[in-house]
XYZ file of C-alpha atoms in Angstrom:
661
model
C 6.553 -38.754 -29.297
C 3.330 -36.836 -29.808
C 2.389 -33.919 -27.597
C -0.259 -35.985 -25.803
C 2.145 -38.874 -25.278
C 4.736 -36.581 -23.721
C 2.137 -35.170 -21.321
C 1.035 -38.648 -20.267
C 4.630 -39.804 -19.864
C 5.340 -37.387 -17.030
C 8.881 -37.930 -15.786
C 10.294 -40.286 -18.426
C 11.715 -43.674 -17.565
C 14.621 -42.975 -19.921
C 16.193 -39.576 -19.462
C 15.964 -37.239 -22.459
C 19.183 -35.878 -23.933
C 20.729 -32.794 -22.343
C 19.581 -29.568 -23.945
C 21.813 -26.676 -24.976
C 21.533 -23.429 -23.035
C 19.702 -21.157 -25.479
C 21.351 -17.755 -25.261
C 18.671 -15.987 -27.297
C 16.112 -16.682 -24.541
C 15.762 -14.134 -21.732
C 17.177 -16.009 -18.721
C 16.922 -15.356 -15.009
C 20.048 -13.849 -13.446
C 22.242 -16.123 -11.390
C 20.978 -16.281 -7.818
C 23.451 -15.550 -5.067
C 25.237 -18.392 -3.298
C 23.434 -18.809 0.013
C 23.500 -22.509 0.927
C 26.095 -24.040 3.207
C 27.910 -27.193 1.951
C 25.517 -29.370 3.946
C 22.501 -27.478 2.616
C 23.788 -27.947 -0.940
C 23.757 -31.691 -0.321
C 20.194 -31.386 0.961
C 19.182 -29.449 -2.178
C 20.619 -32.258 -4.318
C 18.798 -34.923 -2.290
C 15.593 -32.956 -2.704
C 16.022 -32.695 -6.473
C 17.001 -36.341 -7.014
C 13.907 -37.666 -5.196
C 11.886 -36.995 -8.350
C 13.908 -39.662 -10.215
C 14.455 -43.405 -10.107
C 17.730 -44.400 -8.415
C 19.138 -45.616 -11.710
C 19.387 -41.980 -12.855
C 21.018 -40.533 -9.734
C 24.621 -41.031 -10.812
C 23.869 -39.347 -14.133
C 21.998 -36.413 -12.674
C 23.887 -35.531 -9.493
C 26.827 -33.810 -11.191
C 24.470 -32.107 -13.647
C 22.302 -30.742 -10.849
C 25.391 -29.715 -8.854
C 26.576 -27.785 -11.926
C 23.209 -26.003 -12.208
C 23.260 -25.113 -8.507
C 26.801 -23.752 -8.763
C 26.229 -21.933 -12.058
C 22.710 -20.537 -11.644
C 22.065 -20.747 -7.911
C 19.089 -23.071 -8.527
C 18.393 -26.566 -9.840
C 16.069 -26.055 -12.825
C 16.534 -29.514 -14.418
C 16.944 -28.064 -17.911
C 17.300 -31.589 -19.327
C 13.626 -32.209 -18.523
C 12.382 -29.211 -20.504
C 9.834 -30.543 -23.045
C 10.619 -30.757 -26.760
C 7.209 -29.418 -27.822
C 6.459 -25.728 -28.251
C 5.049 -24.136 -25.117
C 1.806 -22.214 -25.649
C -1.900 -22.303 -24.791
C -3.362 -24.893 -27.138
C -7.092 -25.281 -27.761
C -8.597 -27.159 -24.822
C -9.451 -30.136 -27.040
C -5.746 -30.756 -27.724
C -5.008 -31.797 -24.152
C -5.168 -35.410 -23.010
C -7.562 -35.258 -20.068
C -10.431 -37.120 -18.440
C -11.683 -33.838 -16.960
C -12.410 -30.734 -19.014
C -11.656 -28.660 -15.917
C -8.212 -30.246 -15.679
C -7.582 -29.608 -19.383
C -8.383 -25.922 -18.834
C -5.790 -25.748 -16.066
C -3.182 -27.364 -18.350
C -3.951 -24.713 -20.962
C -3.422 -21.937 -18.428
C -0.167 -23.417 -17.117
C 1.271 -23.614 -20.616
C 0.203 -20.048 -21.326
C 2.129 -18.886 -18.253
C 5.281 -20.522 -19.682
C 4.875 -19.447 -23.319
C 8.102 -17.810 -24.556
C 6.046 -14.819 -25.724
C 4.439 -14.474 -22.295
C 6.988 -15.536 -19.673
C 9.868 -13.330 -18.582
C 12.311 -16.240 -18.024
C 10.530 -19.224 -19.607
C 13.336 -21.775 -19.238
C 13.536 -21.028 -15.509
C 9.716 -21.354 -15.264
C 9.413 -17.700 -14.199
C 6.494 -15.759 -15.619
C 7.226 -12.218 -14.426
C 8.679 -10.064 -11.673
C 12.126 -11.668 -11.775
C 11.086 -14.509 -9.471
C 7.375 -15.198 -10.045
C 7.517 -18.945 -10.656
C 4.940 -21.425 -11.907
C 7.211 -24.264 -10.781
C 10.729 -24.497 -9.381
C 11.922 -27.141 -11.831
C 10.890 -29.061 -14.929
C 10.236 -32.314 -13.067
C 7.449 -30.555 -11.179
C 5.993 -29.307 -14.457
C 6.013 -32.778 -16.026
C 4.539 -34.494 -12.998
C 1.817 -31.869 -12.572
C 0.627 -32.151 -16.164
C 0.589 -35.941 -15.928
C -1.594 -35.746 -12.826
C -3.932 -33.295 -14.551
C -4.205 -35.605 -17.564
C -5.108 -38.560 -15.332
C -7.449 -36.897 -12.835
C -11.230 -37.211 -12.862
C -13.903 -34.853 -11.548
C -13.894 -36.502 -8.131
C -10.247 -35.800 -7.412
C -8.314 -32.718 -6.292
C -4.660 -32.075 -7.086
C -2.773 -30.532 -4.158
C 0.111 -28.193 -5.051
C 2.743 -27.263 -2.451
C 4.751 -24.324 -3.849
C 5.192 -25.851 -7.293
C 5.383 -29.438 -6.054
C 2.414 -31.677 -6.937
C 1.765 -33.495 -3.674
C -0.718 -35.762 -5.439
C -4.315 -36.493 -6.360
C -6.748 -36.888 -3.475
C -10.368 -38.082 -3.488
C -12.858 -35.220 -3.252
C -16.131 -34.542 -5.082
C -17.435 -32.810 -8.206
C -18.150 -29.489 -6.522
C -14.684 -29.272 -4.954
C -11.827 -27.400 -6.641
C -9.858 -29.554 -9.056
C -6.606 -27.955 -7.861
C -5.636 -26.194 -4.627
C -2.415 -24.169 -4.856
C -0.257 -22.699 -2.113
C 2.974 -20.800 -2.729
C 5.557 -19.634 -0.212
C 3.333 -20.085 2.830
C 6.088 -19.718 5.393
C 5.910 -19.702 9.163
C 5.819 -15.901 9.719
C 9.334 -15.464 11.112
C 10.833 -16.991 7.953
C 9.721 -14.509 5.317
C 12.782 -12.311 4.986
C 14.296 -11.939 1.481
C 17.199 -14.265 2.287
C 14.720 -16.868 3.516
C 13.257 -16.988 0.015
C 16.729 -17.332 -1.482
C 17.598 -20.176 0.871
C 14.415 -22.216 0.833
C 13.880 -21.738 -2.896
C 17.443 -22.953 -3.514
C 16.648 -25.977 -1.344
C 13.679 -26.662 -3.624
C 11.071 -26.593 -0.854
C 9.170 -23.382 -1.599
C 8.749 -20.789 -4.320
C 7.626 -17.246 -4.921
C 4.400 -17.597 -6.892
C 4.008 -13.820 -7.276
C 0.309 -13.362 -7.952
C -1.110 -14.780 -11.181
C 2.145 -16.583 -12.086
C 1.922 -19.303 -9.458
C -1.854 -19.541 -9.773
C -1.899 -20.156 -13.553
C -3.961 -17.057 -14.333
C -1.473 -14.745 -16.061
C -2.618 -13.519 -19.483
C 0.445 -11.585 -20.561
C 0.892 -7.826 -20.197
C -2.759 -7.290 -21.134
C -3.580 -8.426 -17.614
C -2.286 -5.164 -16.236
C -2.792 -2.873 -19.253
C -6.381 -2.137 -18.347
C -5.649 -1.337 -14.707
C -2.700 0.789 -15.775
C -4.855 2.636 -18.321
C -7.461 3.405 -15.662
C -4.707 4.500 -13.276
C -3.144 6.861 -15.828
C -6.527 8.301 -16.852
C -7.554 8.899 -13.245
C -4.128 10.300 -12.335
C -4.528 12.947 -15.045
C -8.059 13.630 -13.795
C -6.634 14.038 -10.295
C -4.291 16.817 -11.471
C -6.996 18.342 -13.686
C -5.178 17.690 -16.946
C -6.001 15.766 -20.081
C -3.458 13.138 -21.194
C -3.055 14.698 -24.668
C 0.399 16.215 -25.066
C 1.341 15.598 -21.431
C 4.154 13.405 -20.136
C 4.176 10.213 -18.051
C 7.653 8.982 -16.989
C 8.210 5.557 -15.478
C 10.433 2.491 -15.743
C 10.321 -1.265 -16.294
C 9.366 -3.204 -19.414
C 9.098 -6.695 -17.925
C 6.066 -8.964 -17.764
C 3.931 -6.610 -15.685
C 5.648 -3.269 -16.175
C 5.711 -3.782 -19.948
C 2.045 -2.806 -19.920
C 2.809 0.821 -19.049
C 3.641 2.214 -22.514
C 0.672 0.443 -24.115
C -1.597 1.863 -21.406
C -0.114 5.309 -21.980
C -0.978 5.051 -25.660
C -4.540 3.995 -24.896
C -4.902 6.836 -22.381
C -3.502 9.243 -24.999
C -0.385 10.683 -23.317
C 3.359 10.747 -24.018
C 5.066 7.878 -22.185
C 8.774 7.510 -21.499
C 9.624 4.153 -19.942
C 13.240 3.272 -19.110
C 14.555 -0.305 -19.183
C 18.097 -1.658 -18.743
C 17.547 -5.089 -20.313
C 18.115 -4.873 -24.090
C 16.400 -8.219 -24.805
C 13.097 -7.388 -23.151
C 13.176 -3.889 -24.641
C 13.451 -5.396 -28.115
C 10.663 -7.879 -27.342
C 8.314 -5.042 -26.372
C 9.275 -3.131 -29.534
C 8.668 -6.200 -31.718
C 5.316 -6.812 -30.008
C 4.235 -3.227 -30.632
C 3.936 -2.456 -26.927
C 6.317 0.479 -27.409
C 6.478 2.734 -30.456
C 10.113 3.817 -30.379
C 13.429 2.940 -28.723
C 16.018 5.618 -27.895
C 19.492 5.138 -26.396
C 20.738 8.748 -26.251
C 19.510 11.200 -23.602
C 19.830 14.310 -25.773
C 17.854 12.581 -28.501
C 15.254 11.601 -25.903
C 14.857 15.208 -24.736
C 14.422 16.448 -28.315
C 11.892 13.687 -29.081
C 9.801 14.446 -25.993
C 9.793 18.186 -26.665
C 8.591 17.522 -30.218
C 5.846 15.206 -28.933
C 4.740 17.846 -26.437
C 4.683 20.606 -29.048
C 2.639 18.485 -31.456
C 0.462 16.920 -28.704
C 1.354 13.447 -29.915
C 0.366 10.160 -28.345
C 3.568 8.108 -28.332
C 5.379 5.570 -26.156
C 9.171 5.741 -26.026
C 11.521 3.242 -24.419
C 14.814 4.604 -23.133
C 17.382 1.813 -23.053
C 19.250 2.766 -19.896
C 18.769 3.613 -16.262
C 15.643 5.516 -15.240
C 17.612 7.757 -12.870
C 19.455 9.168 -15.890
C 16.106 10.183 -17.368
C 14.875 11.946 -14.221
C 18.192 13.765 -13.873
C 18.409 14.731 -17.552
C 14.820 16.007 -17.673
C 15.524 18.134 -14.579
C 18.667 19.561 -16.201
C 16.860 20.199 -19.516
C 13.753 21.565 -17.735
C 11.435 19.002 -19.342
C 8.237 19.071 -17.296
C 6.952 15.660 -16.173
C 3.227 15.624 -15.460
C 2.966 12.114 -14.011
C 5.800 10.043 -12.590
C 6.034 6.527 -11.233
C 8.212 3.412 -11.223
C 7.343 -0.209 -11.879
C 10.644 -2.006 -11.635
C 10.483 -5.126 -9.443
C 11.596 -3.511 -6.200
C 9.924 -6.284 -4.262
C 12.991 -8.200 -5.526
C 15.703 -5.512 -5.273
C 18.780 -7.692 -4.761
C 18.198 -10.314 -7.456
C 17.491 -8.414 -10.659
C 14.401 -6.407 -9.793
C 16.186 -3.036 -9.804
C 19.493 -2.161 -11.460
C 21.989 0.391 -10.095
C 23.604 3.243 -11.974
C 27.211 3.040 -13.109
C 27.146 -0.610 -14.153
C 26.235 -2.255 -17.428
C 23.396 -4.790 -17.413
C 25.936 -7.637 -17.621
C 28.185 -6.180 -14.907
C 25.218 -5.802 -12.569
C 24.134 -9.404 -13.159
C 27.621 -10.611 -12.270
C 27.899 -8.456 -9.154
C 24.517 -9.498 -7.731
C 25.686 -13.134 -7.509
C 29.427 -12.708 -6.899
C 29.347 -9.775 -4.470
C 25.754 -9.382 -3.224
C 26.658 -6.947 -0.438
C 28.383 -4.563 -2.865
C 25.412 -4.910 -5.224
C 22.967 -4.084 -2.432
C 24.987 -0.975 -1.563
C 24.946 0.130 -5.233
C 21.171 -0.374 -5.435
C 20.569 1.660 -2.291
C 22.844 4.461 -3.488
C 20.898 4.549 -6.760
C 17.570 4.614 -4.910
C 18.762 7.714 -3.041
C 19.751 9.409 -6.322
C 16.437 8.301 -7.871
C 14.478 9.820 -4.996
C 16.459 13.074 -5.074
C 15.702 13.487 -8.778
C 12.002 12.780 -8.236
C 11.881 15.304 -5.393
C 13.290 17.995 -7.710
C 10.535 17.321 -10.240
C 7.704 17.198 -7.688
C 8.884 20.583 -6.424
C 8.141 21.806 -9.967
C 4.646 20.306 -9.979
C 5.072 16.672 -11.006
C 2.530 14.259 -9.506
C 4.446 11.134 -8.425
C 2.827 7.950 -7.161
C 4.180 4.588 -6.043
C 2.988 1.883 -8.420
C 2.829 -0.801 -5.769
C 6.281 -2.176 -6.557
C 7.720 -1.256 -3.114
C 9.629 1.760 -4.467
C 8.740 3.943 -1.481
C 9.421 1.151 0.991
C 12.857 0.240 -0.407
C 13.808 3.898 -0.871
C 13.025 4.487 2.801
C 15.117 1.469 3.789
C 17.965 2.887 1.693
C 17.861 6.138 3.675
C 16.477 8.246 0.822
C 14.654 11.526 1.422
C 11.253 9.899 1.011
C 9.518 10.367 4.384
C 6.864 12.945 5.171
C 7.429 15.553 7.883
C 5.725 13.359 10.506
C 8.440 10.723 10.012
C 5.822 7.984 9.706
C 4.233 8.342 6.275
C 5.868 8.580 2.862
C 6.000 11.863 0.934
C 4.087 10.238 -1.902
C 1.013 8.036 -1.993
C 0.529 4.592 -3.391
C -1.626 4.590 -6.505
C -4.131 2.482 -4.561
C -4.349 5.093 -1.799
C -4.981 7.964 -4.175
C -6.563 6.388 -7.237
C -7.554 2.717 -7.447
C -8.680 2.236 -3.847
C -11.206 5.043 -3.459
C -12.215 5.125 -7.145
C -12.452 1.388 -7.906
C -11.819 -1.156 -5.137
C -14.123 0.473 -2.586
C -16.958 0.265 -5.108
C -16.143 -3.356 -5.984
C -14.507 -2.687 -9.354
C -11.514 -4.876 -10.090
C -9.734 -6.911 -12.787
C -12.161 -9.558 -14.006
C -10.683 -11.649 -16.828
C -11.548 -14.528 -19.102
C -9.848 -16.867 -21.556
C -11.498 -18.489 -24.570
C -10.414 -22.113 -24.233
C -11.002 -22.830 -27.916
C -8.073 -20.596 -28.810
C -10.225 -18.979 -31.508
C -9.935 -15.200 -32.024
C -13.541 -15.177 -33.206
C -14.664 -16.512 -29.813
C -12.806 -13.670 -28.111
C -14.446 -11.122 -30.417
C -17.872 -12.557 -29.560
C -17.166 -12.376 -25.838
C -16.064 -8.753 -26.220
C -19.407 -7.956 -27.833
C -21.344 -9.825 -25.153
C -19.455 -8.072 -22.350
C -20.001 -4.660 -23.913
C -23.738 -5.245 -24.301
C -24.014 -6.376 -20.665
C -22.108 -3.358 -19.371
C -24.138 -0.904 -21.440
C -27.361 -2.403 -20.077
C -26.095 -2.235 -16.477
C -24.927 1.356 -16.944
C -28.430 2.474 -17.875
C -29.590 1.620 -14.353
C -26.403 2.341 -12.378
C -26.214 5.038 -9.699
C -24.251 8.202 -10.358
C -21.451 7.086 -8.016
C -20.252 4.405 -10.494
C -21.093 5.985 -13.837
C -17.448 6.937 -14.519
C -16.228 3.410 -13.830
C -18.867 1.975 -16.152
C -18.029 4.453 -18.924
C -14.283 3.752 -18.705
C -14.858 0.022 -19.046
C -17.265 0.318 -21.944
C -14.760 2.525 -23.757
C -12.019 -0.019 -22.985
C -13.862 -3.085 -24.240
C -14.939 -1.296 -27.430
C -11.293 -0.590 -28.233
C -9.888 -3.919 -27.085
C -9.663 -5.513 -30.523
C -8.122 -2.437 -32.142
C -5.427 -2.172 -29.472
C -4.129 -5.704 -30.238
C -3.747 -6.675 -26.603
C -3.536 -10.450 -26.973
C -0.174 -12.003 -26.129
C -0.511 -15.756 -25.642
C -4.008 -17.077 -24.899
C -7.163 -15.545 -26.365
C -7.868 -13.550 -23.235
C -9.491 -10.346 -22.113
C -9.670 -8.265 -18.951
C -11.895 -5.436 -17.773
C -12.742 -3.848 -14.438
C -16.178 -4.898 -13.219
C -18.061 -5.074 -9.935
C -19.914 -8.138 -8.618
C -23.025 -7.373 -10.674
C -21.014 -6.899 -13.855
C -18.884 -10.002 -13.370
C -21.838 -12.278 -12.663
C -23.963 -10.941 -15.532
C -21.111 -11.118 -18.040
C -20.246 -14.656 -16.920
C -23.884 -15.772 -17.110
C -24.180 -14.293 -20.619
C -21.074 -16.282 -21.618
C -22.559 -19.425 -20.116
C -25.763 -18.969 -22.103
C -23.785 -18.360 -25.300
C -21.863 -21.590 -24.686
C -25.132 -23.477 -24.122
C -26.398 -22.181 -27.478
C -23.196 -23.193 -29.245
C -22.267 -19.611 -30.140
C -18.898 -19.893 -28.373
C -16.927 -22.687 -26.710
C -15.700 -23.153 -23.128
C -14.583 -20.032 -21.227
C -12.205 -19.836 -18.257
C -12.944 -17.069 -15.747
C -10.461 -15.531 -13.350
C -9.032 -12.285 -12.050
C -5.808 -10.702 -11.007
C -5.102 -11.096 -7.300
C -4.703 -7.306 -7.356
C -8.378 -6.841 -6.631
C -11.071 -5.852 -4.200
C -10.888 -8.962 -1.987
C -8.024 -11.186 -3.041
C -5.053 -9.432 -1.482
C -3.974 -8.053 1.864
C -1.031 -5.773 1.092
C -0.474 -2.784 3.416
C 1.530 -0.790 0.868
C -0.678 -1.523 -2.134
C -4.091 -3.222 -2.325
C -5.105 -2.350 1.237
C -3.095 0.865 1.559
C -6.322 2.880 1.750
C -7.476 0.953 4.838
C -7.062 3.354 7.762
C -8.528 1.516 10.776
C -5.211 -0.182 11.627
C -6.107 -3.505 9.978
C -4.118 -3.070 6.778
C -1.368 -5.315 8.201
C -3.800 -8.193 8.796
C -4.493 -10.916 6.232
C -7.914 -12.217 7.229
C -9.538 -10.971 4.022
C -7.239 -12.866 1.638
C -7.512 -16.093 3.636
C -11.295 -15.835 3.953
C -11.478 -15.061 0.240
C -9.774 -18.248 -0.896
C -11.638 -20.406 1.621
C -14.958 -18.952 0.476
C -14.136 -19.350 -3.214
C -13.183 -22.988 -2.708
C -16.588 -24.128 -1.457
C -18.642 -21.809 -3.667
C -17.592 -23.360 -6.956
C -14.097 -22.305 -8.063
C -12.350 -24.779 -10.374
C -9.038 -24.002 -8.729
C -7.938 -21.736 -5.907
C -4.588 -20.364 -4.769
C -3.097 -18.557 -1.795
C 0.386 -17.029 -1.801
C 2.872 -15.338 0.481
C 4.535 -12.638 -1.562
C 3.472 -10.719 -4.627
C 4.225 -7.508 -6.403
C 5.383 -5.761 -3.237
C 7.613 -8.494 -1.890
C 8.107 -11.728 -0.025
C 6.672 -11.404 3.471
C 4.925 -8.139 2.606
C 1.610 -9.498 1.280
C -0.804 -12.450 1.318
C -2.862 -12.872 -1.829
C -5.314 -15.353 -3.245
C -6.803 -16.143 -6.628
C -9.095 -18.504 -8.476
C -9.970 -19.948 -11.857
C -13.422 -21.103 -12.954
C -14.403 -23.125 -16.010
C -17.863 -22.402 -17.419
C -19.282 -24.855 -19.919
C -22.884 -23.831 -20.606
C -24.437 -26.009 -17.901
C -26.914 -25.153 -15.147
C -24.293 -26.237 -12.620
C -21.826 -23.686 -13.996
C -24.491 -20.967 -13.774
C -25.139 -21.782 -10.119
C -21.420 -21.817 -9.273
C -20.555 -18.540 -10.971
C -23.377 -16.622 -9.308
C -22.475 -17.896 -5.859
C -18.717 -17.533 -6.104
C -18.387 -14.243 -7.958
C -20.780 -12.503 -5.576
C -18.722 -13.594 -2.564
C -15.378 -12.999 -4.266
C -16.123 -9.261 -4.547
C -18.386 -8.521 -1.594
C -16.026 -10.086 0.922
C -13.627 -7.238 0.165
C -16.260 -4.514 0.025
C -17.532 -5.528 3.468
C -14.020 -5.349 4.946
C -13.435 -1.940 3.338
C -16.822 -0.796 4.613
C -15.944 -1.865 8.169
C -12.772 0.248 7.801
C -15.156 3.209 7.284
C -14.331 3.759 3.607
C -17.188 5.904 2.332
C -17.448 4.351 -1.131
C -17.440 0.838 0.320
C -20.216 1.681 2.784
C -22.305 2.861 -0.170
C -21.429 -0.265 -2.193
C -22.172 -2.814 0.526
C -25.521 -1.177 1.357
C -26.418 -1.409 -2.327
C -25.322 -5.061 -2.400
C -27.567 -5.862 0.583
C -30.512 -4.250 -1.186
C -29.865 -6.438 -4.232
C -29.348 -9.690 -2.268
C -31.656 -10.345 0.729
C -29.399 -13.125 2.042
C -26.499 -10.704 2.488
C -26.338 -9.141 5.966
C -23.121 -7.246 6.743
C -22.054 -5.475 9.945
C -21.900 -1.740 9.232
C -19.681 0.733 11.122
C -21.094 3.426 13.367
C -19.144 6.608 12.711
C -17.764 8.563 15.666
C -17.815 12.378 15.632
C -14.295 13.808 15.542
C -15.181 16.217 18.358
C -15.636 13.336 20.803
C -12.225 11.867 19.997
C -10.475 15.247 19.883
C -11.887 16.211 23.255
C -9.940 13.462 25.030
């Protein structure tokens, strides 16, 4: 069958042949056994409802085997025969160009070169799923191929509920992931309800079809590293950044270190993903011996080299060895998936990668104990380095939170705060988010590298023009982004779709998008898909990351994220999403995202101006109300630029009045 025919077929009437388990693919670890015998029967009933009764006898034992062997029913048999990647938009069978764009983005999320565990439909983070099983994938793409511009596809945590009548200005798809009743958001709740097949962890851009490979976080990581060195009054050249994790998100760290110009050591326990990052050029060197690592770092320091080195092993070994060898670490962090600590997000010392994977499913309590012991050792080693002058920051992966839960020496003297700040508290929040700067991204739907190069040029020209008239308060942000976009082609950041990301405020996003729309109208480039990371000014309420620099007591509320997705949906987004769970954990964050197709029309111009303005200024207004100085400046400036914007401003109280009580 042709590619288009397979899409239109959906769930086939005749079952395809069983597929071999491909050992060369990076697979998800086995999930722990958590369902009771009766719940296992329910999971099987839930899986079989996707299929005609005539197939039930064939599939029930197969699905039972998957549940017993992997802890989930993935329906491997239904995995498509065609290669999974973002095709040019014209290759998709669709009545709606908007729907075709969404199909393109879904397939990019599941590309073997992009996804962490592609056969388990997991894009990154160990559990960030696009779908829970392959039947959902097939049915969703069939619906997208059939839908018209007066229908909306409703997605319940990977399950396509169906096509519903709507109208042309409505989103073509509305996505929810993991939206649990609040008391059911503990880690074991995810394990249970995901195993039942009734919810999933969409992470952030995984479950909202807007992941663009590691590039999506490279830019933010580059800005973080640059500003972290500025914070400690050092230049990156010849200085050392130590961190860990080379997965879908964390794999961006060594590339960002190279762009920033420092020495990066990034530890990773998974040999497959380490080799992938080496083959992709996202790391320069791989080292397996600690003494060799010390010698290599000392040489790089002496020669002021810019180099990224992967250490294949546990990060705690690196911190301990560098302390013993007196190797000074300038910046330290961690970006393992500690939002998912018991199911492959963080690996303990003293076990091989394979042994750890076996223990986490066969003896989860012993595995949890090992992880917590390692977190205590990890923290002790970090504390020794910070006593020598290392600047350590939490990279929003819940390291500080899980270390505190493990009983590590991580709390400040007041017993309430952590010893170390989140990177959002110290760097990204006050320097970027408060001023409206966040990860704006786009994908060239033609799949042509030349279209991406043209959009880079357009974006650079727009930013340079804006910078000429920008206030002093945002000159550094503008300069960093212009430097980034000028080097984007040379840094070979594309993995998967022809995509780009840069940090821009509302003015920058709208003007860049409008310039793209005009270029499409002229025929200079083809259709463009706009989006952003959820890790942004407005999209996410996350008390230990995105909103960690909110100090009025509201950082544990989620009004902003909910208002954001509601507002995007009626201001012109092509699709919208809202998720429970993200980079800091299930139950720890609510985040929302969007995608927008621009096609050179007047309607697209109207939509992008309306939606992008709201999408940013919603967050600035909330940050302003929290009394964040940069946000107060930014929202006042936004009101001057847009007469229809009227935001409640805070009245500041003198400290003397409060202190006198």
